[in-house]
Structures are given as C-alpha cells and as structure tokens.
mmCIF file of C-alpha atoms and ligand atoms in Angstrom:
data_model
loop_
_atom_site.group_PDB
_atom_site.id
_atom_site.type_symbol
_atom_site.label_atom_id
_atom_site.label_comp_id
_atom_site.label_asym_id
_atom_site.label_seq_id
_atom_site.Cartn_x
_atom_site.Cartn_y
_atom_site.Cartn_z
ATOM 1 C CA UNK A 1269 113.580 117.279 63.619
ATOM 2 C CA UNK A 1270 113.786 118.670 66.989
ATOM 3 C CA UNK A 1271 115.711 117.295 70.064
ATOM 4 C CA UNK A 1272 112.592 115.087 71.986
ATOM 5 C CA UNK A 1273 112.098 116.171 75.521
ATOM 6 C CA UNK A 1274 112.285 113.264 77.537
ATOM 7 C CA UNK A 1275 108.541 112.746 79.333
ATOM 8 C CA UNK A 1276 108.375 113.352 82.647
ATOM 9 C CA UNK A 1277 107.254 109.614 83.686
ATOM 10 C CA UNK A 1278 108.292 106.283 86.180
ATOM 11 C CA UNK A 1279 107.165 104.357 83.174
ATOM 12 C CA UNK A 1280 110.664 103.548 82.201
ATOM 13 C CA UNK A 1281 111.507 102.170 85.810
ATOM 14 C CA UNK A 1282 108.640 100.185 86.391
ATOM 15 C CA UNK A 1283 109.369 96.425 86.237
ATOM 16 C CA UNK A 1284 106.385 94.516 84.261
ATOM 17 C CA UNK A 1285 107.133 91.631 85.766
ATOM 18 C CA UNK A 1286 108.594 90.511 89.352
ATOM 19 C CA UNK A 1287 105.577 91.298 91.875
ATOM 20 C CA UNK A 1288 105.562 93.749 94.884
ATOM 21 C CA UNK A 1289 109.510 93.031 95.883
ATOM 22 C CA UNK A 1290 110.799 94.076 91.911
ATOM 23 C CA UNK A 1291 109.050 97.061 91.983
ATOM 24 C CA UNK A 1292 110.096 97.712 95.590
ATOM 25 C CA UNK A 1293 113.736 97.373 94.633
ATOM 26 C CA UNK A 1294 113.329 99.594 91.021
ATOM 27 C CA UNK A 1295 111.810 102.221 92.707
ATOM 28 C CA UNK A 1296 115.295 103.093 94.535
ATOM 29 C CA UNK A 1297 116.754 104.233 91.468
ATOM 30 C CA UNK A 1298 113.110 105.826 90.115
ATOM 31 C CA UNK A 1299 114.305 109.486 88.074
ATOM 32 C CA UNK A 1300 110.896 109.817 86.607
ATOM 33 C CA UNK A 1301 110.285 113.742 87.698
ATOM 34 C CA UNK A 1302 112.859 115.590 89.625
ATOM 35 C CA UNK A 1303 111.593 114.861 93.484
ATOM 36 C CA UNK A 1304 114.566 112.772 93.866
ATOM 37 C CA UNK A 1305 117.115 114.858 93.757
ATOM 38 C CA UNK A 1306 116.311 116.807 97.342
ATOM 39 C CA UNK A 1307 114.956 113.922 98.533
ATOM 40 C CA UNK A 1308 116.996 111.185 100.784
ATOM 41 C CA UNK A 1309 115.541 107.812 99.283
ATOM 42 C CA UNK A 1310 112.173 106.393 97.722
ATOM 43 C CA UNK A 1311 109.407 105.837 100.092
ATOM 44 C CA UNK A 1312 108.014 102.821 98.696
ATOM 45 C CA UNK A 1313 104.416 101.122 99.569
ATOM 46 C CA UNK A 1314 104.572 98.550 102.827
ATOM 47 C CA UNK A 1315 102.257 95.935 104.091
ATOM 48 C CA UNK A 1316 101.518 92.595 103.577
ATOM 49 C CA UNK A 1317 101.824 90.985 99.806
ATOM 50 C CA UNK A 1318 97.876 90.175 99.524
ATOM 51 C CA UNK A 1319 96.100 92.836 101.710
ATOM 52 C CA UNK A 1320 92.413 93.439 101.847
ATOM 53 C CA UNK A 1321 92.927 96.881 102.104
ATOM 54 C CA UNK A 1322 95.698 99.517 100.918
ATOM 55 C CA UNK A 1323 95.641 103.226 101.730
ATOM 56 C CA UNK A 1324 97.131 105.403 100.015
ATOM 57 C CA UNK A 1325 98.408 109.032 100.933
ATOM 58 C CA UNK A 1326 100.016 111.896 99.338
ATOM 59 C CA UNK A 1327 103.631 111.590 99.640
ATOM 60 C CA UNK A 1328 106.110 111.231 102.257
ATOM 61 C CA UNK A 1329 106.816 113.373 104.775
ATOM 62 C CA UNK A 1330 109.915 114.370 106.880
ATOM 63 C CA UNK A 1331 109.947 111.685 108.958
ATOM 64 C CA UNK A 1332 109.465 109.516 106.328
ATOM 65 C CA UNK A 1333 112.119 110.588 104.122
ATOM 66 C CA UNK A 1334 114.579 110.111 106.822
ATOM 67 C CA UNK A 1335 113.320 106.505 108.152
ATOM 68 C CA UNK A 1336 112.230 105.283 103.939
ATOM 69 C CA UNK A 1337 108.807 103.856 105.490
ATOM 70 C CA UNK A 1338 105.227 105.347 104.887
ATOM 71 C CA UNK A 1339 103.440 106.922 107.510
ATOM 72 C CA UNK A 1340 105.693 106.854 110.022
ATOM 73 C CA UNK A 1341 105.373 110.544 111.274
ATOM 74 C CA UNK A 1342 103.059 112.702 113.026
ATOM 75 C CA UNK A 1343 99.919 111.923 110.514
ATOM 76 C CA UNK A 1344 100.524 108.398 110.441
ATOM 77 C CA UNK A 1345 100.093 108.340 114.660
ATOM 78 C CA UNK A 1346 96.394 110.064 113.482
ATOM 79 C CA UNK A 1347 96.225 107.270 110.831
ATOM 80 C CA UNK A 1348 97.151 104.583 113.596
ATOM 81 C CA UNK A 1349 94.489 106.378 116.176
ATOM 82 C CA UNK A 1350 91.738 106.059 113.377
ATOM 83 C CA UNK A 1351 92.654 102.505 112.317
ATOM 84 C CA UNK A 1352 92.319 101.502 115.621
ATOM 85 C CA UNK A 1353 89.263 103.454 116.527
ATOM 86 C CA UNK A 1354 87.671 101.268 114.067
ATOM 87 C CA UNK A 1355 88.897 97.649 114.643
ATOM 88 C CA UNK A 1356 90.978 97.888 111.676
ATOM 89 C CA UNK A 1357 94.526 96.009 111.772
ATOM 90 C CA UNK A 1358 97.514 98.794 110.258
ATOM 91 C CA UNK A 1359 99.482 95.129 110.327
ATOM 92 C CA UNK A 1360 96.952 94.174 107.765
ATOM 93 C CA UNK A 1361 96.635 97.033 105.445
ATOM 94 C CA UNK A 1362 99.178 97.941 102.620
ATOM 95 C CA UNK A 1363 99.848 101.400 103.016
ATOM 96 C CA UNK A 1364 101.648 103.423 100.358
ATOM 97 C CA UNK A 1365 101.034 107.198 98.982
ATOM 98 C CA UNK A 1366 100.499 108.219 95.621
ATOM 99 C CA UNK A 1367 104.066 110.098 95.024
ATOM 100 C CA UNK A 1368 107.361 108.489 96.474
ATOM 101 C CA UNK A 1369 109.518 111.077 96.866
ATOM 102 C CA UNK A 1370 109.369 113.837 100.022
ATOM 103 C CA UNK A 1371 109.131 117.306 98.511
ATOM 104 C CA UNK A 1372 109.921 120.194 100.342
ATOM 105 C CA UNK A 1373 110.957 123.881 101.079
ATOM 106 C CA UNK A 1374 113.497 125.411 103.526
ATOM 107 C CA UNK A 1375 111.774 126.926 106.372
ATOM 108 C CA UNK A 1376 112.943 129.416 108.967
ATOM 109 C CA UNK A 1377 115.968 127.883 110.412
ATOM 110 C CA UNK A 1378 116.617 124.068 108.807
ATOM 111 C CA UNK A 1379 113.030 122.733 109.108
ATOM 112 C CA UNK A 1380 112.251 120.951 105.882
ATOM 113 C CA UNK A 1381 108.559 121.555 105.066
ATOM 114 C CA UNK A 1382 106.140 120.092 102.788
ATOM 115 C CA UNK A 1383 105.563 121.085 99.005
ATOM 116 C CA UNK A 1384 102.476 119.837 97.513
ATOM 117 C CA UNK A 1385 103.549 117.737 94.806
ATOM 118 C CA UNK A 1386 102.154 119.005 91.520
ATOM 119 C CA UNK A 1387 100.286 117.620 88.605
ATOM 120 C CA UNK A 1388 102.971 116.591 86.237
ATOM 121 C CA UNK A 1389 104.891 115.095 89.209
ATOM 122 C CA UNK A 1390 101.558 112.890 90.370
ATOM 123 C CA UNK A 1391 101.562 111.965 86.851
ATOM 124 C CA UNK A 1392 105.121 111.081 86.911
ATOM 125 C CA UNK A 1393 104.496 108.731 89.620
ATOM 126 C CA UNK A 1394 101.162 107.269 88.580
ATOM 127 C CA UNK A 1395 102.966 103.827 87.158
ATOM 128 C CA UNK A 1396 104.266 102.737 90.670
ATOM 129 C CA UNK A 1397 100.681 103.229 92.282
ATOM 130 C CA UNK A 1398 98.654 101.628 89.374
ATOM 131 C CA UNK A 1399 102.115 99.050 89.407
ATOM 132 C CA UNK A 1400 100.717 98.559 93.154
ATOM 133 C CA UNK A 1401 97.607 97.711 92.477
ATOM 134 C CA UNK A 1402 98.053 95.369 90.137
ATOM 135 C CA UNK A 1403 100.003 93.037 91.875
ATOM 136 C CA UNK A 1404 98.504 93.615 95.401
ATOM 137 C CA UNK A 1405 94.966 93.545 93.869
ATOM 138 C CA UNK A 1406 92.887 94.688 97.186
ATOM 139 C CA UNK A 1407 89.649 94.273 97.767
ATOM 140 C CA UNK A 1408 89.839 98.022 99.673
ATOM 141 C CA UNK A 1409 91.050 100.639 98.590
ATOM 142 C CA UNK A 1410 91.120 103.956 100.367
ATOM 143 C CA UNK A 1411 92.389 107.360 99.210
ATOM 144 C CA UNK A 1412 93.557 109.721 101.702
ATOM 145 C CA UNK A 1413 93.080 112.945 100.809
ATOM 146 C CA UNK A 1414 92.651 115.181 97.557
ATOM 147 C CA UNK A 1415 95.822 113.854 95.855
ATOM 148 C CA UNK A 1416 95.579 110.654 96.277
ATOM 149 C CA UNK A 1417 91.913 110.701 95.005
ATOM 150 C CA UNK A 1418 92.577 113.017 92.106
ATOM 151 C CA UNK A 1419 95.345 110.738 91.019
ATOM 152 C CA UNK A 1420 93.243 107.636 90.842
ATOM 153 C CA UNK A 1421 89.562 108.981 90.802
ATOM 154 C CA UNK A 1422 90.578 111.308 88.431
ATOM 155 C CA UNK A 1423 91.061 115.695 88.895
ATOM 156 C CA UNK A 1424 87.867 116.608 89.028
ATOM 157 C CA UNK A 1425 86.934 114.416 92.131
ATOM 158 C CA UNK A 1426 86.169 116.335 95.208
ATOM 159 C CA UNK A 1427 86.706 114.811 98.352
ATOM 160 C CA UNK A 1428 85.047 117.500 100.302
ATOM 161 C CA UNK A 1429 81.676 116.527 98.356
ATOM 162 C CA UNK A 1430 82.453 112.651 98.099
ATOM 163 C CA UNK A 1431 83.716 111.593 101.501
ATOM 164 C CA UNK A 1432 83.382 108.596 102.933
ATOM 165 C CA UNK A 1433 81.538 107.267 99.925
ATOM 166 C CA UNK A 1434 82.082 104.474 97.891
ATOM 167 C CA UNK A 1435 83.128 105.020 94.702
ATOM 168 C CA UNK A 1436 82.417 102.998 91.292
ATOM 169 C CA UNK A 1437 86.252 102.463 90.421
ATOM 170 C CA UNK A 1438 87.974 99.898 87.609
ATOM 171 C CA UNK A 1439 91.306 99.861 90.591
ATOM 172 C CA UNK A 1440 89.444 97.782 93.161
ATOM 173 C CA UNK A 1441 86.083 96.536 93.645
ATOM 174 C CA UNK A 1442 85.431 98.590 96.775
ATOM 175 C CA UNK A 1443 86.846 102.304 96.282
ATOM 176 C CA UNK A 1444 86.179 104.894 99.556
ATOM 177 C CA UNK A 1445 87.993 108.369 99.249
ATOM 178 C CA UNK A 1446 88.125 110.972 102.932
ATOM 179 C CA UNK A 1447 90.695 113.250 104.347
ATOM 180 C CA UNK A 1448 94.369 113.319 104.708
ATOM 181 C CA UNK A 1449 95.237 112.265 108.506
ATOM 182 C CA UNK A 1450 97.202 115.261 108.445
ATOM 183 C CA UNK A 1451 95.045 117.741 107.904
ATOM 184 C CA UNK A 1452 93.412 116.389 111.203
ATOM 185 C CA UNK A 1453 96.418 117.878 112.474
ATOM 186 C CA UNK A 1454 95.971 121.175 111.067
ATOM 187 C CA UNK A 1455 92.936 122.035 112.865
ATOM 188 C CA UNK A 1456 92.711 125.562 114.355
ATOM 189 C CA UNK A 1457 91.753 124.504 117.897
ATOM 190 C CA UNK A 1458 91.107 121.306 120.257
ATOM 191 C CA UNK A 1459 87.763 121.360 119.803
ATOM 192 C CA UNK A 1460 88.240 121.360 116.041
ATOM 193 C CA UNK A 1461 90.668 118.648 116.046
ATOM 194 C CA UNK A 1462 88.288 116.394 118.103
ATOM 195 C CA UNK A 1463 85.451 117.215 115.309
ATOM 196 C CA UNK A 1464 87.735 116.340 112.211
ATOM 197 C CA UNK A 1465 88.902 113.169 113.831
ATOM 198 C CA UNK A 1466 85.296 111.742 114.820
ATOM 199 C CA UNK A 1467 84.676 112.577 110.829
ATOM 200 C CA UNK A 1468 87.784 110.774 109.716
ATOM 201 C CA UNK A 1469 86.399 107.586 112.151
ATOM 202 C CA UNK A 1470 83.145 108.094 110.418
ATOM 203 C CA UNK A 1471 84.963 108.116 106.947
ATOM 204 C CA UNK A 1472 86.602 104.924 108.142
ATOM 205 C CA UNK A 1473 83.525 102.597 109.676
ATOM 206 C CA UNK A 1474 82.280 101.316 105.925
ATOM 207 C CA UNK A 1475 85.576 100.283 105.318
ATOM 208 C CA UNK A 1476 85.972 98.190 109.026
ATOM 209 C CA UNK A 1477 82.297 96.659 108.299
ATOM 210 C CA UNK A 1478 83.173 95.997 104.913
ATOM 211 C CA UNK A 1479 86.605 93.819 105.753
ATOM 212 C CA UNK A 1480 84.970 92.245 108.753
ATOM 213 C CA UNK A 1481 82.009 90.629 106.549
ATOM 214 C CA UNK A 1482 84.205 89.408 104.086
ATOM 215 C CA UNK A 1483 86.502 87.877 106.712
ATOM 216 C CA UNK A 1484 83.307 86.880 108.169
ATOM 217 C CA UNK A 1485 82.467 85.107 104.990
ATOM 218 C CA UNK A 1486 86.403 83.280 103.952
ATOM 219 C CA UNK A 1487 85.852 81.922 107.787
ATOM 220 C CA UNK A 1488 82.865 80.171 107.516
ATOM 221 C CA UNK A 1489 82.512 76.700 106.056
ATOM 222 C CA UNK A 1490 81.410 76.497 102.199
ATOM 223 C CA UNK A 1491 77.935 75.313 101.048
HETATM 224 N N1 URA B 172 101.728 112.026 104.593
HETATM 225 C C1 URA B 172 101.505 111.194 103.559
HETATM 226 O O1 URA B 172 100.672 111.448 102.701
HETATM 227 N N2 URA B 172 102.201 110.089 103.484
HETATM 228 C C2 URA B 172 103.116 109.736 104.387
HETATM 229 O O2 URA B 172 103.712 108.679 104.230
HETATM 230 C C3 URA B 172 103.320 110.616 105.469
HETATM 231 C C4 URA B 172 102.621 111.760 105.546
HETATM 232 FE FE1 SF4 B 173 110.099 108.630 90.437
HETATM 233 FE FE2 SF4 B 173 107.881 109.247 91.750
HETATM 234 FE FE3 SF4 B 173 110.230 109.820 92.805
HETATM 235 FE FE4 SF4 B 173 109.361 111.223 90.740
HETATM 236 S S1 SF4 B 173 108.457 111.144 92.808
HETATM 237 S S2 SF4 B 173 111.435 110.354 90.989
HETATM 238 S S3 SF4 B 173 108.292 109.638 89.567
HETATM 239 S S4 SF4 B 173 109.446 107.772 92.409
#
C-alpha cells in the first residue's frame, strides 16, 4: 500500500473538550497547513467567553501577527469606526477570523504583504472556527468578507449579492454576512471610501437592532 499523505487539517490539534481557554492554548502549537511556518504566532479568537455577537474576518494581518491579537491593525480601526457608528460594544463582541495564521509575500523593500489564504488552507483551519462556535455559541454571528462567508456559508455564497442579509445558518441562530473592513480601505478615492463605509454601517444596523432588543428583552422583568 502506498505511504498516506497526511491531510492537510487542525483536526488533530483541536481539543474536544476544555472550552474557549483549551483551544486558545492548542492553537499555539496548530501545524494543520503550512501558514505557520512564516508566520510569528497563532492569532487566536478574543472577546468575552459568552458573547452575543462574534465577527469573524479573514486572517491576520501584519500588525496582527506581530502583536498575536485580532484586528488590531489598520482594518480593525475601520471595524472599531463601524462598531461604534452603530452603538455596538467591540468590548462585547468575540472577534476572531476564519484562518489563524498571517500569510504573506515579500514586497519591495521588507514590507510583508498579504496572501489570500487559499481553499485547502481555509479548510485546514475550519475546526478552530466551528471549535469557536461551539463553545461561544452566539446569538450573532457576522462574516466579514468573502472568506469568512465562503468558509461557513459555504463557496458558492456571494457576498456582493447577499450583503447585509440574514442568512438561514445551522452556526448561530442569527447569521449576517458584508464586507471586509479592509477593503473599505482599498477604495480608489475619498469620496469612495466615504460611500463603502456608510454601506458597511448599513451592513451593520440589523445586527445593532437585533442585540439591543434582545438585551432589551433579558432586562425586563419575566411574565
Ligand atoms: N484582517 C482580518 O481579516 N483579520 C484581522 O485580524 C486583521 C485584518
Ligand atoms: Fe493551523 Fe490554521 Fe495556522 Fe494552518 S492557518 S497552521 S490550520 S492554525
């Protein structure tokens, strides 16, 4: 019989037991797919240990490579502005991204700059996000950006076409997909940028009205 390949996969890392701080701590050592080797450490999910809400992004970035926390870059300032914008609490969210490693290329001079992670590496890393949810168990959750919704909606979703909907899901019971913060970023001029952020607010509203009426509803006092 042949040699086996080994399957590209976290599976073998991932904790089945232990809650959010096990699979915090295993996911320093994760060798499920090769990101780790150019990468400095895991960027693991943050935020409280029963959110209403958890976002999820692509990967991290090189900001967050260096400091190991989500969003702590240039897109997560857009993410803050948004949150904000909308009354939503970043303290109160669980923010993670659907790969945990930074992937990159050498650019002119030393800049490191993003790679978009690719399919079998999103696969590879699909146990710590559906890991995630099933100890955070959120009443939100919202995808930022095509590969964070392709990995959980599925490939064929299209965020484009599906925006700021919500989506029938088995992961949460409210699922909303938009755009990654940092494509905000990558808008050609100011008047652009001012257009995809009012979108990305828009995007956002369902998910503030949402979390405020069920707040609304835990606060008041029972039949
Ligand atoms: N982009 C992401 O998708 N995630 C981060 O954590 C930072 C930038
Ligand atoms: Fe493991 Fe994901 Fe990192 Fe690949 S990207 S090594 S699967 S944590």
């Amino acid at each position: 019989m042949p040699p086996r390949t080994p399957k590209t996969t976290a599976a073998p890392w991932v904790p089945d037991h232990g809650g959010l701080p096990a699979l915090q701590r295993a996911a320093r050592d994760c060798r499920g797919c090769d990101l780790w080797r150019k990468a400095t450490g895991t960027v693991f999910g943050e935020g409280p240990a029963h959110p209403d809400l958890v976002l999820v992004g692509e990967q991290p970035g090189d900001k967050e490579d260096l400091a190991g926390h989500p969003f702590v870059g240039p897109a997560g300032r857009v993410l803050d502005e948004a949150l904000e914008a909308v009354g939503i609490d970043r303290g109160h969210a669980y923010v993670t991204n659907a790969v945990k490693h930074f992937k990159w290329e050498r650019g002119s001079g030393q800049r490191r700059i993003h790679a978009k992670p690719n399919q079998v590496e999103i696969q590879a890393c699909r146990p710590w996000i559906e890991a995630e949810l099933r100890v955070l168990r959120p009443k939100v959750l919202v995808c930022l950006g095509s590969t964070a919704a392709q990995a959980l909606l599925g490939r064929t979703f299209r965020v484009t076409l599906h925006r700021g909907e919500w989506i029938p899901s088995p992961l949460a019971p409210h699922v909303l997909a938009t755009v990654h913060p940092s494509s905000i970023l990558r808008a050609s001029d100011e008047a652009a940028r001012a257009e995809a952020m009012a979108a990305f607010i828009r995007d956002l509203r369902p998910v503030s009205r949402l979390l405020a009426s069920a707040e609304t509803r835990s606060a008041s006092p029972g039949p």
